[in-house]
Amino acid sequence: MNTAVSDIEVIKAKKTKIHDVDFDHLSFGSTFSDHMLECNYKDGKWQAPKVVPYQPITLDPSAKIFHYGQSVFEGMKAYKDAKNDIYLFRPLDNWKRLNISSKRLAIPEVPESYFMEGLKTLLKLDSEWIPKKEGSSLYIRPFIFATGKGFHASPANEYKFIIACAPSGAYFAGKVKVLIEETYSRSANGGVGFAKAGGNYAGQFYPTQLAVEKGYQQVIWTDDNTHEYIEEAGAMNIFIRINDTLITGPTSDRILDGITRKSIIELAKAEGIAVEVRKISVHEVVAAAKNGSLKEMFGAGTAAVISPISGFGYHGEDFDIPELENTYASLMKKRITDIQTNKCEDPFGWRFKVE
Amino acid sequence: MNTAVSDIEVIKAKKTKIHDVDFDHLSFGSTFSDHMLECNYKDGKWQAPKVVPYQPITLDPSAKIFHYGQSVFEGMKAYKDAKNDIYLFRPLDNWKRLNISSKRLAIPEVPESYFMEGLKTLLKLDSEWIPKKEGSSLYIRPFIFATGKGFHASPANEYKFIIACAPSGAYFAGKVKVLIEETYSRSANGGVGFAKAGGNYAGQFYPTQLAVEKGYQQVIWTDDNTHEYIEEAGAMNIFIRINDTLITGPTSDRILDGITRKSIIELAKAEGIAVEVRKISVHEVVAAAKNGSLKEMFGAGTAAVISPISGFGYHGEDFDIPELENTYASLMKKRITDIQTNKCEDPFGWRFKVE
């Protein structure tokens, strides 16, 4: 299916909201740009996408999103360089993963042209909403949910695909202390953990609240069967540096195939850093913390890019990770954001110019 | 918190839709009564519930239900007896379980009085919608979802609790053939499988589609780690009769504590049937099917009450369960529905008169 930019109908907002926004003090994902992409699935196919004003959605109380959790989403960012050119980072990977998630949730897949041309049309229209301040960006949220009606527990016959944009500041402020989870789990073997499915996130909130009450900011999930192996941190993949080796768990049907994660693996290798993609046990991390070989832990994801971890709790004990001067975390963050914001060459072909 | 019936504000629909409904040919959960209960959580508490016309809901595109799957629901039924009195079945158990689900999903718990008085007010107003035809009932759907805004992956600060009603015919027609699942899973240890959370259902649709393509109607879930033990059938708990013993798996954090399930356990014991609540392995079921001791399998849940299973597929082989004349399934279904519809005494105190 091909949809040229000129094919996408645009209904402009009557009035911009941009003058109400303080771009120097943006929080994450709570201010929305003037427009959104909207595309409806009905009669067995995705209808033509449209760019419309960012506006409320009206649904029947029996719409399946309210009952059966059929929803998937993506997280992306748009950046502006010094010349005001607009860039995305590996956007086709988001489109592909959206469809991988959708398939697992029995949601119809979205054509590439609807996603890419729709997004480009939206970004060009709302280009003034892309922040230029260091660390800020336009957070982009593509999402699909079931609008079809009825209380029968079966896939919906109608869906809505939306791309909305939120100019945003940094996701996390500062280093975080994490709790390695021993009771609750994020995902099952053969489940939906690899998908960006809404239900994966709702299930993490309560255990995270419990961790926060104990003085931690995030949970590190372990496998649901033994709680012996590090999986991910819900909204982030996890990297662990032992001595000079950077380790991250392999993706699986329980772990999200993060775009920041795989970019870091490639970047680190290009920097000559030893990278191991393998199962990593809690015991190995605890032993490394005790003998001083645990140099760094950090989360990696689109929202936070890289989120350094200052220490972790496990089995009633707290472990601090001593401060280092030159961390892999800060190096990787600089390399990625320099590519994202067109401050350096992009030998990997990850940067995507919106034009 | 106490809310007397007289406290619940009622905004009546201008016009009833009841004359458009063919009560002799009702499907399941696709026709909705004139009114619904609506209650909003904001400013840290549930606001006063209201009965309002069944009407569309308008939400911001960033409402967390669309992104992070924070939703829980219940399934209940209302019946009318020969004197037109209205009955519910163990409604307080639904209220309790709704709150158990909510807690796991970081959703604020609903006060008993809001649930019960709200439901009673709604049922009395829409009493004409309760079908009297054998096998039909008014299906009741209490549900809660996150309405609070923002793309930050954290619990919402606003929610909507709704009770909607759908006059309904039988959920399944006839016996079903099931596939014992060996690849996909429904829930993790330490996950949300015991909760009636939206995301638990969305994750089942795709594996169920694959089973349907192979000629089965439903999936029997097994544990995610070994696929050795029978868990549940998504919208139903599972009972297995070997010789004259009725067996069902124990509830756990992966298995829903079904109200029909626990009623059957009590009813069967009262009938003098040997009941075992214990782990049951796929191998035991296969062996019983081969040696002829597997007499019955059936699902149990509010929607279908009891859903007899005619056979199952496992590891590429199909096993038929021969027809019996006097089944536990039909006996249990008669006992439960007689109690539900006030056709017999209720020694258990399960029937609840709405007055």
XYZ file of C-alpha atoms in Angstrom:
710
model
C 0.000 0.000 0.000
C 1.402 3.391 -0.932
C 0.144 6.661 0.357
C 2.006 9.729 -0.797
C 2.192 12.666 1.594
C -0.075 14.619 -0.693
C -2.736 11.934 -0.202
C -3.077 12.488 3.519
C -5.980 14.717 4.340
C -5.149 17.447 6.834
C -7.767 19.173 8.962
C -5.998 22.005 10.730
C -6.687 23.179 14.261
C -8.458 26.542 14.309
C -5.982 27.952 16.784
C -2.572 26.884 17.976
C -1.948 26.152 21.676
C 1.811 26.644 21.331
C 1.909 30.068 22.943
C 0.638 28.591 26.232
C 3.629 26.255 26.468
C 6.794 27.008 28.450
C 9.391 25.144 26.401
C 12.044 25.780 29.052
C 10.152 23.784 31.689
C 8.635 20.792 29.959
C 7.737 17.681 31.911
C 7.513 14.322 30.143
C 4.471 13.527 27.990
C 1.936 15.898 29.499
C 1.711 18.689 26.885
C 0.347 17.765 23.484
C 0.915 19.384 20.119
C -1.851 20.866 17.957
C -2.485 17.848 15.741
C -2.528 14.069 15.676
C -2.695 11.361 13.028
C -5.880 9.320 13.119
C -6.606 6.155 11.184
C -9.564 3.832 11.700
C -9.778 0.120 10.988
C -13.220 -1.059 9.929
C -14.814 -3.299 7.310
C -11.655 -5.414 7.353
C -9.136 -2.700 6.496
C -7.361 0.414 7.635
C -9.147 3.445 6.227
C -7.232 6.464 4.884
C -5.216 8.201 7.630
C -5.931 11.848 8.384
C -4.133 14.522 10.318
C -6.704 16.179 12.573
C -6.626 18.547 15.564
C -5.531 16.847 18.807
C -8.967 16.204 20.232
C -10.975 13.921 22.525
C -12.049 10.451 21.425
C -15.599 9.237 21.910
C -16.270 5.521 22.425
C -19.120 3.222 23.347
C -18.892 1.904 26.936
C -18.618 -1.599 25.464
C -15.580 -0.691 23.326
C -13.177 -3.602 23.804
C -10.270 -1.426 24.935
C -12.148 -0.891 28.213
C -12.630 -4.619 28.817
C -10.046 -6.775 27.076
C -6.898 -4.681 26.942
C -6.303 -4.844 23.206
C -3.768 -2.049 22.836
C -0.205 -1.580 21.658
C 2.013 1.456 21.415
C 5.406 2.779 20.412
C 7.678 5.513 21.702
C 9.751 7.661 19.345
C 11.350 11.078 19.326
C 11.807 13.856 16.791
C 14.728 16.262 16.998
C 15.726 19.495 15.279
C 19.284 20.305 14.368
C 20.897 23.739 14.190
C 19.450 24.251 10.706
C 15.920 23.404 11.885
C 15.908 20.175 9.914
C 13.781 17.465 11.521
C 15.186 14.030 12.337
C 13.834 10.736 13.588
C 15.849 7.786 14.907
C 15.335 4.386 13.241
C 11.591 5.010 12.687
C 11.063 1.934 10.534
C 12.090 -0.191 13.500
C 9.229 1.344 15.469
C 6.803 0.607 12.666
C 8.023 -2.994 12.465
C 7.803 -3.508 16.215
C 4.338 -1.938 16.359
C 3.195 -4.614 13.936
C 5.006 -7.369 15.841
C 3.181 -6.247 18.981
C -0.113 -5.958 17.119
C 0.118 -9.462 15.715
C 0.535 -10.950 19.204
C -2.464 -8.944 20.442
C -4.632 -9.958 17.452
C -4.681 -6.368 16.203
C -4.472 -5.773 12.424
C -1.074 -4.611 11.188
C -0.657 -1.035 9.911
C 0.785 -0.441 6.409
C 4.246 1.147 6.367
C 3.093 4.044 4.208
C 0.254 4.945 6.589
C 2.678 4.993 9.479
C 5.603 6.775 7.804
C 3.772 9.204 5.545
C 1.255 9.955 8.271
C 4.030 10.658 10.745
C 5.952 12.860 8.328
C 2.864 14.888 7.464
C 2.105 15.345 11.157
C 5.672 16.362 12.044
C 5.923 18.896 9.273
C 2.628 20.467 10.307
C 3.616 20.563 14.002
C 7.316 21.264 13.443
C 7.258 24.318 15.694
C 6.464 21.929 18.554
C 9.842 20.184 18.323
C 11.945 21.584 21.180
C 15.507 22.621 20.440
C 16.727 22.757 24.035
C 19.434 20.204 24.934
C 17.834 17.076 26.379
C 14.344 18.012 25.187
C 12.642 16.486 22.166
C 9.251 15.904 20.653
C 8.113 12.601 22.141
C 5.986 10.729 19.620
C 3.397 8.187 20.708
C 1.943 5.914 18.010
C -0.755 3.686 19.543
C -3.563 1.369 18.488
C -6.536 0.260 20.526
C -9.743 -1.725 20.058
C -12.828 0.400 19.481
C -15.169 -2.413 18.358
C -18.146 -3.007 20.613
C -19.445 -5.890 22.701
C -18.819 -7.841 25.906
C -17.853 -11.055 24.124
C -14.227 -11.880 24.943
C -12.905 -11.923 21.387
C -10.833 -9.605 19.189
C -12.533 -6.383 18.144
C -13.547 -5.751 14.539
C -12.702 -2.043 14.741
C -9.550 -0.230 15.889
C -8.093 3.240 16.063
C -4.455 4.035 15.232
C -3.285 7.404 16.494
C 0.026 9.225 16.506
C 0.155 12.001 19.082
C 3.098 14.239 19.986
C 4.256 15.685 23.280
C 7.168 18.124 23.543
C 9.041 16.767 26.506
C 11.901 17.296 28.889
C 13.949 14.479 30.386
C 12.062 11.349 31.530
C 14.035 10.659 34.693
C 15.900 13.229 36.679
C 19.212 11.955 37.999
C 20.334 8.496 38.963
C 17.858 5.882 40.117
C 18.046 3.231 42.789
C 16.391 -0.012 41.734
C 14.928 -3.047 43.473
C 15.626 -6.489 42.020
C 12.214 -8.159 42.188
C 11.827 -11.512 43.921
C 8.035 -11.895 44.159
C 6.212 -10.225 41.305
C 6.809 -10.758 37.600
C 6.375 -8.812 34.434
C 5.858 -11.560 31.874
C 5.430 -15.250 31.192
C 7.206 -17.581 28.806
C 4.912 -17.679 25.793
C 3.241 -14.481 26.937
C 3.249 -10.912 25.625
C 6.327 -9.517 27.383
C 8.132 -8.835 24.087
C 5.209 -6.720 22.858
C 4.605 -3.105 23.752
C 1.153 -4.079 24.999
C -0.744 -1.884 27.439
C -1.320 -4.711 29.888
C 2.420 -5.224 30.388
C 2.645 -1.779 31.940
C -0.467 -1.870 34.175
C 0.865 -5.050 35.810
C 4.076 -3.285 36.851
C 2.533 -0.336 38.655
C 1.648 -2.051 41.923
C 5.004 -3.824 42.449
C 6.705 -0.545 41.530
C 4.617 1.291 44.145
C 5.774 -1.257 46.723
C 9.382 -0.677 45.672
C 8.925 3.098 45.873
C 7.581 2.723 49.421
C 10.829 0.956 50.254
C 12.902 3.817 48.837
C 13.592 2.609 45.284
C 12.523 4.309 42.054
C 12.248 1.364 39.690
C 11.959 -2.425 39.663
C 14.377 -4.727 37.862
C 12.293 -7.664 36.693
C 13.595 -11.191 36.905
C 12.286 -14.366 35.245
C 8.940 -15.460 36.693
C 10.067 -18.984 37.349
C 13.259 -18.689 39.390
C 13.735 -14.920 39.892
C 17.383 -15.777 39.204
C 17.906 -13.940 35.910
C 17.785 -10.224 35.158
C 15.182 -9.382 32.512
C 14.354 -5.700 32.056
C 13.125 -2.654 33.900
C 9.658 -2.309 32.477
C 10.117 0.842 30.461
C 13.816 0.143 29.840
C 16.250 -2.624 28.941
C 19.098 -3.153 31.399
C 22.856 -3.024 30.832
C 25.420 -4.150 33.388
C 29.111 -3.383 33.242
C 31.386 -5.855 35.015
C 34.989 -4.712 34.867
C 35.168 -3.441 31.287
C 32.592 -5.760 29.763
C 29.095 -4.521 28.972
C 26.445 -7.218 29.454
C 22.743 -7.284 28.583
C 20.231 -10.112 28.543
C 19.141 -11.685 25.253
C 15.731 -10.680 23.935
C 13.056 -13.343 24.204
C 9.286 -13.617 24.262
C 9.492 -12.033 27.712
C 11.841 -9.137 26.928
C 11.276 -6.161 24.673
C 13.572 -5.836 21.664
C 14.514 -2.263 22.526
C 15.764 0.029 19.770
C 17.996 1.940 22.176
C 19.238 -1.429 23.490
C 20.308 -2.709 20.106
C 21.813 0.660 19.164
C 23.940 0.584 22.310
C 25.160 -2.910 21.506
C 26.325 -1.749 18.082
C 27.770 1.541 19.326
C 29.676 -0.132 22.147
C 31.171 -2.657 19.754
C 32.183 0.160 17.403
C 33.908 1.821 20.379
C 35.875 -1.357 20.985
C 34.015 -2.206 24.169
C 33.559 -5.906 24.913
C 29.827 -6.631 24.745
C 28.152 -9.827 25.896
C 24.526 -10.589 25.128
C 23.714 -13.427 27.489
C 21.676 -14.400 30.507
C 22.911 -12.638 33.586
C 22.042 -13.947 37.010
C 21.243 -11.914 40.080
C 23.968 -13.833 41.904
C 26.571 -12.730 39.378
C 25.547 -9.093 39.822
C 25.534 -9.361 43.625
C 28.966 -11.055 43.581
C 30.309 -8.340 41.271
C 28.913 -5.645 43.562
C 30.633 -7.298 46.523
C 34.032 -7.752 44.896
C 34.069 -4.333 43.254
C 33.913 -5.513 39.646
C 30.393 -4.085 39.158
C 31.233 -0.762 37.571
C 27.916 0.380 36.105
C 24.257 -0.435 35.647
C 21.987 1.566 33.406
C 18.616 1.401 31.760
C 18.142 2.051 28.054
C 14.944 3.126 26.329
C 13.513 5.770 24.041
C 11.978 7.912 26.774
C 15.029 8.170 29.028
C 17.676 7.253 26.370
C 20.017 6.119 29.159
C 19.164 6.140 32.825
C 22.131 5.513 35.142
C 21.514 3.368 38.207
C 23.221 4.335 41.462
C 22.576 1.097 43.306
C 20.193 -1.770 43.837
C 18.371 -3.610 46.571
C 18.150 -7.391 46.686
C 16.944 -9.724 49.392
C 16.891 -7.025 52.050
C 20.384 -5.761 51.275
C 21.390 -2.563 49.478
C 24.314 -2.333 47.109
C 25.792 0.963 45.967
C 27.598 1.334 42.695
C 30.529 3.728 43.222
C 30.682 6.818 40.981
C 32.994 6.514 37.981
C 34.373 9.411 36.040
C 34.099 8.174 32.490
C 31.130 5.880 32.269
C 29.912 3.787 29.391
C 26.503 5.266 30.196
C 27.553 8.840 29.507
C 29.602 7.805 26.452
C 26.690 5.836 24.973
C 24.234 8.619 25.708
C 26.467 11.174 23.996
C 27.004 8.951 20.967
C 23.285 8.249 20.550
C 22.039 11.786 21.119
C 24.747 13.214 18.836
C 23.515 10.919 16.071
C 19.869 11.672 16.881
C 20.377 15.425 16.782
C 22.687 15.490 13.749
C 25.748 16.613 15.689
C 27.967 13.940 14.168
C 28.305 11.488 11.317
C 25.926 8.539 11.326
C 27.904 5.540 10.041
C 25.017 3.222 10.968
C 22.319 4.902 8.866
C 20.035 5.326 11.858
C 19.184 9.001 11.463
C 16.156 9.672 9.304
C 15.559 13.123 7.872
C 11.920 14.182 7.669
C 11.366 15.922 4.356
C -18.708 4.652 53.181
C -22.478 4.346 53.065
C -24.623 5.437 50.220
C -28.332 4.772 50.579
C -30.260 4.038 47.396
C -32.073 7.322 47.787
C -28.701 9.064 47.581
C -27.904 7.851 44.089
C -28.774 10.456 41.518
C -30.700 9.087 38.546
C -30.748 10.800 35.180
C -33.251 8.926 33.069
C -32.944 8.246 29.361
C -35.371 10.351 27.338
C -36.621 7.328 25.461
C -36.324 3.585 26.012
C -34.673 1.369 23.369
C -36.360 -1.775 24.683
C -38.946 -2.014 21.916
C -36.178 -2.464 19.330
C -34.929 -5.615 21.054
C -35.887 -9.163 20.078
C -35.696 -10.922 23.438
C -36.199 -14.303 21.783
C -33.008 -14.010 19.785
C -30.429 -12.403 21.996
C -26.743 -12.903 21.347
C -24.222 -12.468 24.155
C -23.289 -8.976 25.322
C -24.147 -6.972 22.226
C -27.415 -5.230 23.219
C -27.272 -2.732 26.047
C -29.984 -1.578 28.426
C -31.162 2.031 28.752
C -28.989 3.051 31.684
C -25.611 2.544 33.306
C -23.982 3.375 36.613
C -21.153 5.860 36.363
C -18.724 6.838 39.095
C -15.559 8.898 38.669
C -12.399 8.823 40.734
C -10.635 12.161 41.020
C -8.984 14.351 43.650
C -8.033 11.172 45.514
C -11.516 9.695 45.938
C -14.486 8.113 44.242
C -17.124 10.764 43.592
C -20.847 10.059 44.093
C -22.129 7.375 41.701
C -24.926 8.287 39.303
C -27.255 6.281 37.125
C -27.216 7.881 33.689
C -28.399 6.940 30.195
C -26.169 4.331 28.496
C -24.075 6.736 26.464
C -20.688 7.218 24.805
C -17.608 8.099 26.823
C -15.262 10.889 25.768
C -11.576 10.684 26.667
C -8.359 12.512 25.925
C -6.084 10.606 23.488
C -3.503 10.427 26.294
C -5.946 8.731 28.726
C -3.899 5.946 30.307
C -6.369 3.203 29.388
C -5.224 3.608 25.767
C -1.546 3.205 26.645
C -0.939 1.295 29.845
C -3.829 -1.156 30.107
C -5.068 -0.151 33.554
C -8.478 -1.836 33.520
C -10.358 -4.466 35.485
C -13.828 -5.885 35.139
C -16.371 -8.301 36.543
C -19.102 -10.462 35.039
C -22.412 -10.978 36.830
C -25.971 -11.869 35.924
C -29.426 -10.794 37.079
C -32.415 -13.143 36.858
C -36.169 -12.805 37.304
C -38.266 -15.504 38.916
C -41.915 -16.331 38.158
C -43.050 -13.489 40.437
C -40.814 -10.977 38.641
C -38.555 -10.630 41.647
C -34.956 -9.814 40.718
C -32.039 -11.934 41.908
C -28.271 -11.761 41.788
C -25.807 -14.572 42.527
C -23.142 -13.938 45.187
C -22.765 -10.271 44.190
C -20.540 -9.368 47.127
C -17.982 -11.840 45.829
C -17.851 -9.876 42.586
C -17.364 -6.644 44.496
C -14.567 -8.211 46.549
C -12.835 -9.654 43.505
C -13.126 -6.370 41.605
C -11.164 -4.757 44.408
C -8.631 -7.602 44.516
C -8.071 -7.106 40.783
C -7.924 -3.335 41.190
C -5.318 -3.496 43.917
C -2.987 -5.549 41.692
C -3.472 -3.077 38.851
C -2.860 -0.039 41.107
C -6.464 1.078 40.658
C -8.275 2.563 43.692
C -10.762 0.200 45.343
C -14.491 0.933 45.083
C -16.613 1.193 48.285
C -19.092 -1.643 48.796
C -22.043 0.729 49.037
C -21.216 2.431 45.732
C -21.065 -0.949 44.028
C -24.089 -2.578 45.649
C -26.452 0.368 45.964
C -25.475 1.605 42.540
C -26.137 -1.811 41.037
C -29.500 -2.184 42.792
C -30.645 1.267 41.677
C -29.617 0.467 38.111
C -31.333 -2.948 38.088
C -34.595 -1.619 39.475
C -34.652 1.150 36.883
C -33.839 -1.262 34.020
C -35.786 -4.241 35.413
C -37.756 -4.654 32.175
C -34.458 -5.502 30.503
C -33.997 -8.698 32.508
C -34.970 -11.560 30.181
C -37.242 -14.277 31.548
C -36.582 -16.851 28.852
C -34.812 -20.031 30.018
C -31.054 -19.699 29.558
C -31.221 -15.950 29.060
C -30.285 -13.393 31.690
C -29.227 -9.821 32.111
C -25.457 -9.918 31.867
C -23.937 -7.244 34.098
C -20.524 -5.768 33.403
C -18.905 -3.709 36.154
C -15.601 -2.267 34.934
C -13.010 0.314 35.863
C -10.448 1.965 33.647
C -7.839 4.722 33.816
C -8.985 8.060 32.422
C -6.128 10.181 33.795
C -3.940 11.809 31.145
C -0.291 11.666 30.157
C 2.303 9.475 28.463
C 4.317 8.850 31.622
C 4.201 5.121 32.450
C 2.703 5.426 35.923
C -0.719 4.843 37.490
C -3.429 7.297 36.476
C -4.846 9.814 38.953
C -8.363 9.542 37.507
C -10.568 6.515 36.796
C -14.074 5.678 35.675
C -16.163 2.898 37.231
C -19.136 1.843 35.129
C -21.759 -0.846 35.433
C -23.480 -1.606 32.131
C -26.090 -4.277 31.393
C -26.665 -6.471 28.356
C -29.672 -8.800 28.067
C -28.054 -11.940 26.726
C -28.641 -15.422 25.419
C -26.258 -18.313 26.026
C -22.510 -17.601 25.724
C -21.468 -20.774 23.937
C -23.739 -22.888 21.824
C -23.138 -26.599 22.274
C -20.047 -28.504 23.235
C -16.594 -27.200 22.548
C -13.406 -28.877 21.450
C -10.342 -27.464 23.151
C -6.606 -27.346 22.474
C -4.203 -27.893 25.347
C -1.628 -25.179 24.808
C 2.060 -26.058 24.601
C 3.623 -22.833 23.330
C 1.777 -19.748 24.463
C 0.884 -18.815 28.023
C -1.765 -16.798 29.772
C 0.032 -15.720 32.918
C 3.252 -15.625 34.894
C 4.044 -16.574 38.468
C 3.845 -13.282 40.334
C 1.856 -11.767 37.477
C -1.750 -10.657 37.118
C -3.400 -13.943 36.043
C -5.627 -14.068 39.139
C -7.013 -10.611 38.342
C -9.788 -9.889 35.876
C -7.460 -7.467 34.118
C -8.072 -6.444 30.530
C -4.574 -7.383 29.426
C -5.090 -11.032 30.428
C -7.734 -11.344 27.736
C -5.985 -9.514 24.894
C -3.026 -11.874 25.254
C -5.231 -14.895 24.656
C -6.817 -13.810 21.402
C -3.954 -14.649 19.047
C -3.223 -18.147 20.431
C -6.982 -18.777 20.390
C -7.121 -17.713 16.732
C -4.351 -20.218 15.966
C -6.329 -22.927 17.795
C -9.498 -22.006 15.894
C -7.590 -22.332 12.617
C -6.745 -25.895 13.696
C -10.394 -26.708 14.380
C -10.691 -26.017 18.122
C -12.934 -23.458 19.808
C -10.978 -22.691 22.962
C -7.510 -22.999 24.462
C -6.751 -24.763 27.741
C -3.856 -22.880 29.276
C -1.015 -24.663 30.990
C 1.684 -23.287 33.287
C 4.148 -21.078 31.449
C 7.184 -22.881 32.708
C 6.617 -26.558 31.903
C 3.256 -26.622 30.047
C 2.660 -29.732 32.179
C -0.190 -28.539 34.369
C -3.721 -27.546 33.428
C -4.539 -23.984 34.485
C -7.730 -22.477 33.094
C -9.517 -21.672 29.864
C -9.198 -17.917 29.805
C -12.820 -16.996 30.348
C -13.537 -20.165 32.366
C -12.068 -22.373 35.063
C -11.677 -26.038 34.127
C -13.126 -29.159 35.769
C -12.072 -32.688 34.883
C -13.943 -35.807 35.887
C -11.837 -38.962 36.138
C -14.027 -41.951 36.957
C -16.366 -40.404 39.531
C -13.987 -37.834 40.957
C -14.275 -34.189 39.988
C -10.901 -32.425 39.840
C -9.994 -28.776 39.405
C -6.707 -26.962 39.808
C -6.026 -24.840 42.879
C -6.322 -21.095 42.499
C -3.030 -19.228 42.503
C -1.619 -15.929 41.363
C -1.983 -17.290 37.830
C -5.553 -18.623 38.048
C -8.785 -16.694 38.544
C -10.740 -17.459 41.733
C -13.949 -18.109 39.802
C -17.270 -17.702 41.597
C -18.884 -20.421 39.472
C -15.823 -22.593 40.172
C -16.096 -22.350 43.934
C -19.887 -22.769 43.808
C -19.445 -26.013 41.863
C -16.934 -27.293 44.398
C -19.459 -26.733 47.199
C -22.431 -28.042 45.230
C -20.615 -31.182 44.147
C -19.556 -31.913 47.715
C -23.159 -31.406 48.866
C -24.209 -33.933 46.220
C -21.764 -36.446 47.652
C -19.414 -36.219 44.693
C -15.710 -36.711 45.445
C -13.975 -33.419 44.687
C -10.238 -32.880 44.496
C -8.696 -29.430 44.290
C -5.141 -30.146 43.203
C -2.680 -29.717 40.409
C -3.646 -31.844 37.442
C -1.096 -32.696 34.810
C -1.685 -32.954 31.097
C -0.199 -36.435 31.227
C -2.799 -37.552 33.753
C -5.597 -36.263 31.513
C -4.123 -37.883 28.410
C -3.656 -41.190 30.253
C -7.254 -41.018 31.521
C -8.505 -40.321 28.000
C -6.568 -43.339 26.730
C -7.725 -45.768 29.409
C -11.335 -44.588 29.383
C -11.423 -43.110 32.885
C -11.775 -39.546 31.567
C -15.533 -39.106 31.792
C -16.021 -35.360 31.486
C -14.317 -32.024 31.034
C -16.147 -28.745 31.366
C -15.492 -25.061 31.755
C -17.138 -22.997 34.472
C -17.683 -19.249 34.468
C -20.349 -16.604 34.852
C -20.934 -16.045 31.158
C -21.380 -19.696 30.127
C -22.196 -21.073 33.620
C -20.993 -24.497 32.456
C -19.549 -25.264 29.068
C -19.166 -28.988 28.304
C -16.060 -30.040 26.403
C -16.388 -32.778 23.796
C -12.707 -33.481 23.359
C -9.236 -32.006 23.314
C -6.159 -31.817 21.180
C -2.670 -32.251 22.587
C 0.674 -32.645 20.903
C -0.874 -33.300 17.499
C -3.300 -35.926 18.742
C -7.060 -35.565 19.258
C -8.935 -37.170 22.121
C -12.708 -37.489 22.191
C -14.637 -37.691 25.410
C -17.505 -40.164 24.919
C -21.056 -38.894 25.587
C -22.444 -39.738 29.004
C -26.100 -39.692 29.908
C -26.059 -38.179 33.356
C -23.183 -35.784 33.534
C -21.847 -33.803 36.431
C -21.869 -30.857 34.032
C -25.614 -30.978 33.493
C -26.320 -31.700 37.167
C -24.156 -28.791 38.301
C -25.637 -26.464 35.717
C -29.180 -27.341 36.837
C -28.314 -26.883 40.509
C -26.678 -23.516 39.943
C -29.288 -22.094 37.602
C -32.138 -23.334 39.844
C -30.592 -21.426 42.731
C -29.890 -18.401 40.559
C -33.458 -18.231 39.231
C -35.204 -19.019 42.553
C -36.520 -22.397 41.439
C -35.288 -24.170 44.559
C -34.113 -23.611 48.083
C -30.732 -21.975 48.538
C -29.057 -23.659 51.500
C -25.802 -21.834 50.711
C -27.163 -18.300 50.974
C -25.884 -17.431 47.497
C -29.041 -15.918 46.054
C -29.406 -12.194 46.613
C -32.792 -10.544 46.206
C -32.697 -7.043 44.752
C -35.148 -4.899 46.667
